[in-house]
PDB file of C-alpha atoms in Angstrom:
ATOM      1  CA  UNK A 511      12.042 -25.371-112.518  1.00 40.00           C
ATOM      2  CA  UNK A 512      14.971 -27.659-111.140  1.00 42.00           C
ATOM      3  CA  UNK A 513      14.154 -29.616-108.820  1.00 38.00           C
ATOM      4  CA  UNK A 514      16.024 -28.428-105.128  1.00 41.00           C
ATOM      5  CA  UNK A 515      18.936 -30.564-103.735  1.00 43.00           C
ATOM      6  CA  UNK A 516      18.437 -32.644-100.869  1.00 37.00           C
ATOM      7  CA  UNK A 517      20.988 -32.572 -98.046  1.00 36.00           C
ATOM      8  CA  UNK A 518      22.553 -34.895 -96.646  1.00 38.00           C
ATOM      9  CA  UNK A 519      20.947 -34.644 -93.135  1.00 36.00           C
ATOM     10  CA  UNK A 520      17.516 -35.201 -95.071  1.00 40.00           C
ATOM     11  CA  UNK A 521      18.464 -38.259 -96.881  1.00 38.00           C
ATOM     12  CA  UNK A 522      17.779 -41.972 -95.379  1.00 41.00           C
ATOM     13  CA  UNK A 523      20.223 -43.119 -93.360  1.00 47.00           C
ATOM     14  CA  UNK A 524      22.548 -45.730 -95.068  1.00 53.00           C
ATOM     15  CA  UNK A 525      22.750 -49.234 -93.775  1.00 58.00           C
ATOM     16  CA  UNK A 526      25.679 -49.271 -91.879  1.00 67.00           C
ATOM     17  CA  UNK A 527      26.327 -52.980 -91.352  1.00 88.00           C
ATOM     18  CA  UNK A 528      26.975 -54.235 -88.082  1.00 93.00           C
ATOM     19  CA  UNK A 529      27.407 -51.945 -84.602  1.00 93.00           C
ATOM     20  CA  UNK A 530      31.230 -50.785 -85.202  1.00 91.00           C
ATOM     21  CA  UNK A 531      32.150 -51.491 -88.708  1.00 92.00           C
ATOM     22  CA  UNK A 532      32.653 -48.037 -89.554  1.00 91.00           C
ATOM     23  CA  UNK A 533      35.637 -47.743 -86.978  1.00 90.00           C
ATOM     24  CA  UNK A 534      36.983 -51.207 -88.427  1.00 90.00           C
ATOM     25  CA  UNK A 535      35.769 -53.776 -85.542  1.00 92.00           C
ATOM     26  CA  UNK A 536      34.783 -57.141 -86.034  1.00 91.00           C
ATOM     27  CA  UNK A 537      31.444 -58.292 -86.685  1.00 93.00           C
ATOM     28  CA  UNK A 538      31.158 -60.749 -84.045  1.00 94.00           C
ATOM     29  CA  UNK A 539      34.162 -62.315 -81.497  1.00 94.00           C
ATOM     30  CA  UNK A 540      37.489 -60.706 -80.836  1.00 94.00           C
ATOM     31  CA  UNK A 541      37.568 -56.778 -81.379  1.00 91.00           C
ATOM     32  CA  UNK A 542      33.727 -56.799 -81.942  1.00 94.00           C
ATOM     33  CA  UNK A 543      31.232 -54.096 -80.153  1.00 95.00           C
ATOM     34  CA  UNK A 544      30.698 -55.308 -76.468  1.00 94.00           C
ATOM     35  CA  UNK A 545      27.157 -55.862 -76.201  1.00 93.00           C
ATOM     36  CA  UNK A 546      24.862 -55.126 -73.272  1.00 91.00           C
ATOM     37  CA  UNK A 547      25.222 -58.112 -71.008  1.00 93.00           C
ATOM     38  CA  UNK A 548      28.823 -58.117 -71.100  1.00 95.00           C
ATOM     39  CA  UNK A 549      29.100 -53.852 -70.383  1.00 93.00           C
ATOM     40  CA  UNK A 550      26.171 -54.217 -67.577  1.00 94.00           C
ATOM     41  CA  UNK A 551      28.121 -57.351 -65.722  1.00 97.00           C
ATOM     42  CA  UNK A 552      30.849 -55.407 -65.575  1.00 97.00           C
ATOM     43  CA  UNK A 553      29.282 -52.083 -64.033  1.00 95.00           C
ATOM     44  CA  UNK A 554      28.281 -54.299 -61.332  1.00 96.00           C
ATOM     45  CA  UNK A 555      31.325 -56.088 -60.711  1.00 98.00           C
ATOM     46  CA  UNK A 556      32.804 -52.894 -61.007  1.00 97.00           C
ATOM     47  CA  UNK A 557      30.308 -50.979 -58.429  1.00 95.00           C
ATOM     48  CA  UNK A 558      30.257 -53.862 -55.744  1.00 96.00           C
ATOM     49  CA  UNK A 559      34.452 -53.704 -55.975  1.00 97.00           C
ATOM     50  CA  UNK A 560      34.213 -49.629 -55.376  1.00 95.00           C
ATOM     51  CA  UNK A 561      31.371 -50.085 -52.808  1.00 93.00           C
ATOM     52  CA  UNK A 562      33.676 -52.646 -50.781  1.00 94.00           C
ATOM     53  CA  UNK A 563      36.786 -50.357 -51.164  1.00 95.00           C
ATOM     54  CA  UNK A 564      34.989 -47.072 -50.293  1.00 94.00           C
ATOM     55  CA  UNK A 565      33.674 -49.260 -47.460  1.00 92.00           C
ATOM     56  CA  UNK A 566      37.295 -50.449 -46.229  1.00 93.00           C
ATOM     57  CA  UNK A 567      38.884 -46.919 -46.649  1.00 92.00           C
ATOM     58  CA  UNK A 568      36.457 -44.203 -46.485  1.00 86.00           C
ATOM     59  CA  UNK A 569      34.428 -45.702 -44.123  1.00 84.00           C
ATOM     60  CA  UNK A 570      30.983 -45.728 -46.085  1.00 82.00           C
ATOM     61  CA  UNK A 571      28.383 -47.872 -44.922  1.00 82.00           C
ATOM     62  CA  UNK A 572      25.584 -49.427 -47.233  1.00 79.00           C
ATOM     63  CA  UNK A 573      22.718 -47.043 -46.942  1.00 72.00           C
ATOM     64  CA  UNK A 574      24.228 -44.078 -45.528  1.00 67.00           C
ATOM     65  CA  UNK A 575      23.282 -40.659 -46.235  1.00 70.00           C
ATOM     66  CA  UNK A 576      25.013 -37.455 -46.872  1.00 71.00           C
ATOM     67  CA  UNK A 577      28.037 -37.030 -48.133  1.00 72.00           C
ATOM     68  CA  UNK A 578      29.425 -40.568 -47.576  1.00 78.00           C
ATOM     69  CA  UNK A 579      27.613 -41.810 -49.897  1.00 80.00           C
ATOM     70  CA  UNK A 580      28.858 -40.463 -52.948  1.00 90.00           C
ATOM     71  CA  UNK A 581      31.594 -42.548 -51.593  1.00 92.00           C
ATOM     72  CA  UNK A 582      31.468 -45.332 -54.163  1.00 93.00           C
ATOM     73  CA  UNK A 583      31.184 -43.373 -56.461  1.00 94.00           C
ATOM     74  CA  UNK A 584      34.709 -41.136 -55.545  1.00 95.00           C
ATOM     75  CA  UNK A 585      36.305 -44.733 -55.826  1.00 96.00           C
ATOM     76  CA  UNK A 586      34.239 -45.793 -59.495  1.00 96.00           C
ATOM     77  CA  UNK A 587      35.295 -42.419 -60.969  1.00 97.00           C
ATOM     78  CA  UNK A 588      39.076 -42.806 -59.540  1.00 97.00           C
ATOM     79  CA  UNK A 589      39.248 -46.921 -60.763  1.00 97.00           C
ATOM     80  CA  UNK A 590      38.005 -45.866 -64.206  1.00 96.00           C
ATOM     81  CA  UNK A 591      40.300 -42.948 -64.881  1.00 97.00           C
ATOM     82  CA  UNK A 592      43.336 -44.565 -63.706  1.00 97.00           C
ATOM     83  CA  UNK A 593      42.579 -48.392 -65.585  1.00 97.00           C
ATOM     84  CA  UNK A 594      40.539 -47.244 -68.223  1.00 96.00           C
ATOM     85  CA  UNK A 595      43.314 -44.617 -68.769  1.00 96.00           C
ATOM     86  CA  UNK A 596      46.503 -46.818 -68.635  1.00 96.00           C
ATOM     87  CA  UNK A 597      45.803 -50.600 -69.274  1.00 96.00           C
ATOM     88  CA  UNK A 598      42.030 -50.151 -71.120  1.00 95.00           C
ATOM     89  CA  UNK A 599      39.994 -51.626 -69.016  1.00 96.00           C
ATOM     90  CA  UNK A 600      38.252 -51.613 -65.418  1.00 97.00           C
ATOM     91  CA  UNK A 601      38.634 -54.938 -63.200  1.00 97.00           C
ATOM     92  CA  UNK A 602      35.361 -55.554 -64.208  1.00 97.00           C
ATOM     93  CA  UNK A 603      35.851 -54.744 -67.863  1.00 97.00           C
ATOM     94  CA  UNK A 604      38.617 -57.821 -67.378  1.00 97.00           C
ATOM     95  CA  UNK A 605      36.494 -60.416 -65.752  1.00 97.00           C
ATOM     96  CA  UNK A 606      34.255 -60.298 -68.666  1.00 97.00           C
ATOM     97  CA  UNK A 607      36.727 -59.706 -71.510  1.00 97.00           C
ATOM     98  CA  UNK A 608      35.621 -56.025 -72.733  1.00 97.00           C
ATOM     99  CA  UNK A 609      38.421 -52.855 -72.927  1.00 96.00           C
ATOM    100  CA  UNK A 610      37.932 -49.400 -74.339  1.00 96.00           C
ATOM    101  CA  UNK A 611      39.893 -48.414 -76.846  1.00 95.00           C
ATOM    102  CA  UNK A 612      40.206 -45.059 -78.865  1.00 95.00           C
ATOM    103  CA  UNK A 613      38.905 -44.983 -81.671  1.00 93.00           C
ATOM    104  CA  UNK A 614      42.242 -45.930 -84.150  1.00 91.00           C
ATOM    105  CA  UNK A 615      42.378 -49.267 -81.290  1.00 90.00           C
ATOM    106  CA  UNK A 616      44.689 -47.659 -79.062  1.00 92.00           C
ATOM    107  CA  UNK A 617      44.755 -47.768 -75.414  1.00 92.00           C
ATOM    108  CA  UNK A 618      42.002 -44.495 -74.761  1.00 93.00           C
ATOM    109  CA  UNK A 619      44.756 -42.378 -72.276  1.00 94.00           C
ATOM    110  CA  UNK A 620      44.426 -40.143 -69.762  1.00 95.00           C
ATOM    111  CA  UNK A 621      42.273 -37.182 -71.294  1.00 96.00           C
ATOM    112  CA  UNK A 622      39.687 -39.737 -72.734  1.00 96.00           C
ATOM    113  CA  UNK A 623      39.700 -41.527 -69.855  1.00 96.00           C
ATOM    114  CA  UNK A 624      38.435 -38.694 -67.662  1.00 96.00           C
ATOM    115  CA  UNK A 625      35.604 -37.880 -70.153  1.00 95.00           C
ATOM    116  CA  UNK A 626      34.415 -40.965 -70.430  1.00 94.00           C
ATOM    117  CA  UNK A 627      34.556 -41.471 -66.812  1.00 95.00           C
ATOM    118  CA  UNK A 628      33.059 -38.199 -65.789  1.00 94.00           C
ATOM    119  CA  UNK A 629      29.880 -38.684 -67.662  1.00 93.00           C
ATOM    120  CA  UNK A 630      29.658 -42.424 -66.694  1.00 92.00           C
ATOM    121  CA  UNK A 631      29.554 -41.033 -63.317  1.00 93.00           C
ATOM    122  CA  UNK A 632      26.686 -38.927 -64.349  1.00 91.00           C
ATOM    123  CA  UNK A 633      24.629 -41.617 -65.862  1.00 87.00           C
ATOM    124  CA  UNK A 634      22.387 -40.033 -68.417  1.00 83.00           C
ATOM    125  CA  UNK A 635      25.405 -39.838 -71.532  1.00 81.00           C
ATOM    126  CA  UNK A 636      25.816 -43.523 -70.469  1.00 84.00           C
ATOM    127  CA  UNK A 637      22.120 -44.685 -71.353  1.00 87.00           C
ATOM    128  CA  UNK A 638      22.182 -42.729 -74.880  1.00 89.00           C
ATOM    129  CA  UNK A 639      22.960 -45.350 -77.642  1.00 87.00           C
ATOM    130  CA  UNK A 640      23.829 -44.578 -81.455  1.00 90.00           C
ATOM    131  CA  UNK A 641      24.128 -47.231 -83.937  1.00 90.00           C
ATOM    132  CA  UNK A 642      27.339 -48.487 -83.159  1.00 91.00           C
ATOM    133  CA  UNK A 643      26.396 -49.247 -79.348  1.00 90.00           C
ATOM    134  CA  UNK A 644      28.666 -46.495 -78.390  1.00 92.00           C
ATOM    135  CA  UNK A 645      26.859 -44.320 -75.121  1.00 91.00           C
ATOM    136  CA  UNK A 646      27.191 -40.171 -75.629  1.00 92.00           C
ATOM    137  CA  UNK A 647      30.298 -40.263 -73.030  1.00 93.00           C
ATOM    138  CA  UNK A 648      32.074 -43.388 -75.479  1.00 94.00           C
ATOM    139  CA  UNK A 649      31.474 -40.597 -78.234  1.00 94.00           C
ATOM    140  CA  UNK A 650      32.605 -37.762 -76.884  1.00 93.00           C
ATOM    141  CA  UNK A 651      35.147 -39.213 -75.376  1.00 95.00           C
ATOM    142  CA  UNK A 652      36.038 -40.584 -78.989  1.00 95.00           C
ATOM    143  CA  UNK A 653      36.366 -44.459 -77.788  1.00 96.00           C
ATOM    144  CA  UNK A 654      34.700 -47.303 -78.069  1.00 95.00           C
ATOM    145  CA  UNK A 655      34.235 -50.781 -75.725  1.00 95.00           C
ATOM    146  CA  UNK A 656      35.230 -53.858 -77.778  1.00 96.00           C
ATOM    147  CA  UNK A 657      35.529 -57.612 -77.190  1.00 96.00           C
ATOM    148  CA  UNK A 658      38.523 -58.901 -76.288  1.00 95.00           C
ATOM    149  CA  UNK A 659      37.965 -62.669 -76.191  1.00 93.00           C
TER     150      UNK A 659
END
């Protein structure tokens, strides 16, 4: 009796290399995988910037309840559409050298923008990590967050 084929979702993963080769990125420096630090730093630059604009504009006040305080939040979703969409990158992505790119190195564009943005928002796609360091919203959003000094 032959023996039965394996498939290929049975067989042992291959060794991919380094987070990112696959899509052509660096193994370390310039157009490498942003790491943790960097993409954590930057939330939190990004979230104090949104809590101090939602604060100056829609009149949200640290602690507050209700409504209002999905303020921040408004402003995070609106800063990373609009950046993430045109120029690749949040203010915070900047200050610590990290952009988003599709995944052919392009700037990621409106429609991925909003993907990736929506499910950042929602926080669970954001804390779900494949190989490459890419969250669920960077894949289904088809980007990825590379170095960019």
């Amino acid at each position: 009796m032959a023996s039965p084929q394996s498939s290929p979702s049975t067989e042992p993963a291959a060794d991919t290399g380094w987070p990112g080769k696959r899509f052509g990125c660096a193994e370390s420096g310039v157009t490498s995988v942003a790491r943790l630090g960097p993409r954590v730093l930057a939330l939190i630059i990004d979230w104090a910037l949104c809590s101090v604009i939602a604060a100056g504009l829609l009149g949200y006040r640290w602690g507050g309840s209700g409504s209002s305080g999905f303020a921040p939040l408004l402003v995070f979703a609106v800063e990373n559409i609009l950046l993430v969409g045109v120029v690749g990158s949040t203010i915070g992505h900047w200050i610590v050298g990290v952009r988003v790119t599709r995944l052919d190195g392009a700037v990621a564009g409106p429609v991925a923008a909003i993907i990736r943005s929506v499910l950042l928002c929602v926080v669970i796609p954001a804390l779900i990590f494949d190989t490459d360091q890419r969250g669920l919203h960077d894949k289904l959003a088809r980007t990825i967050l590379v170095r960019t000094r």
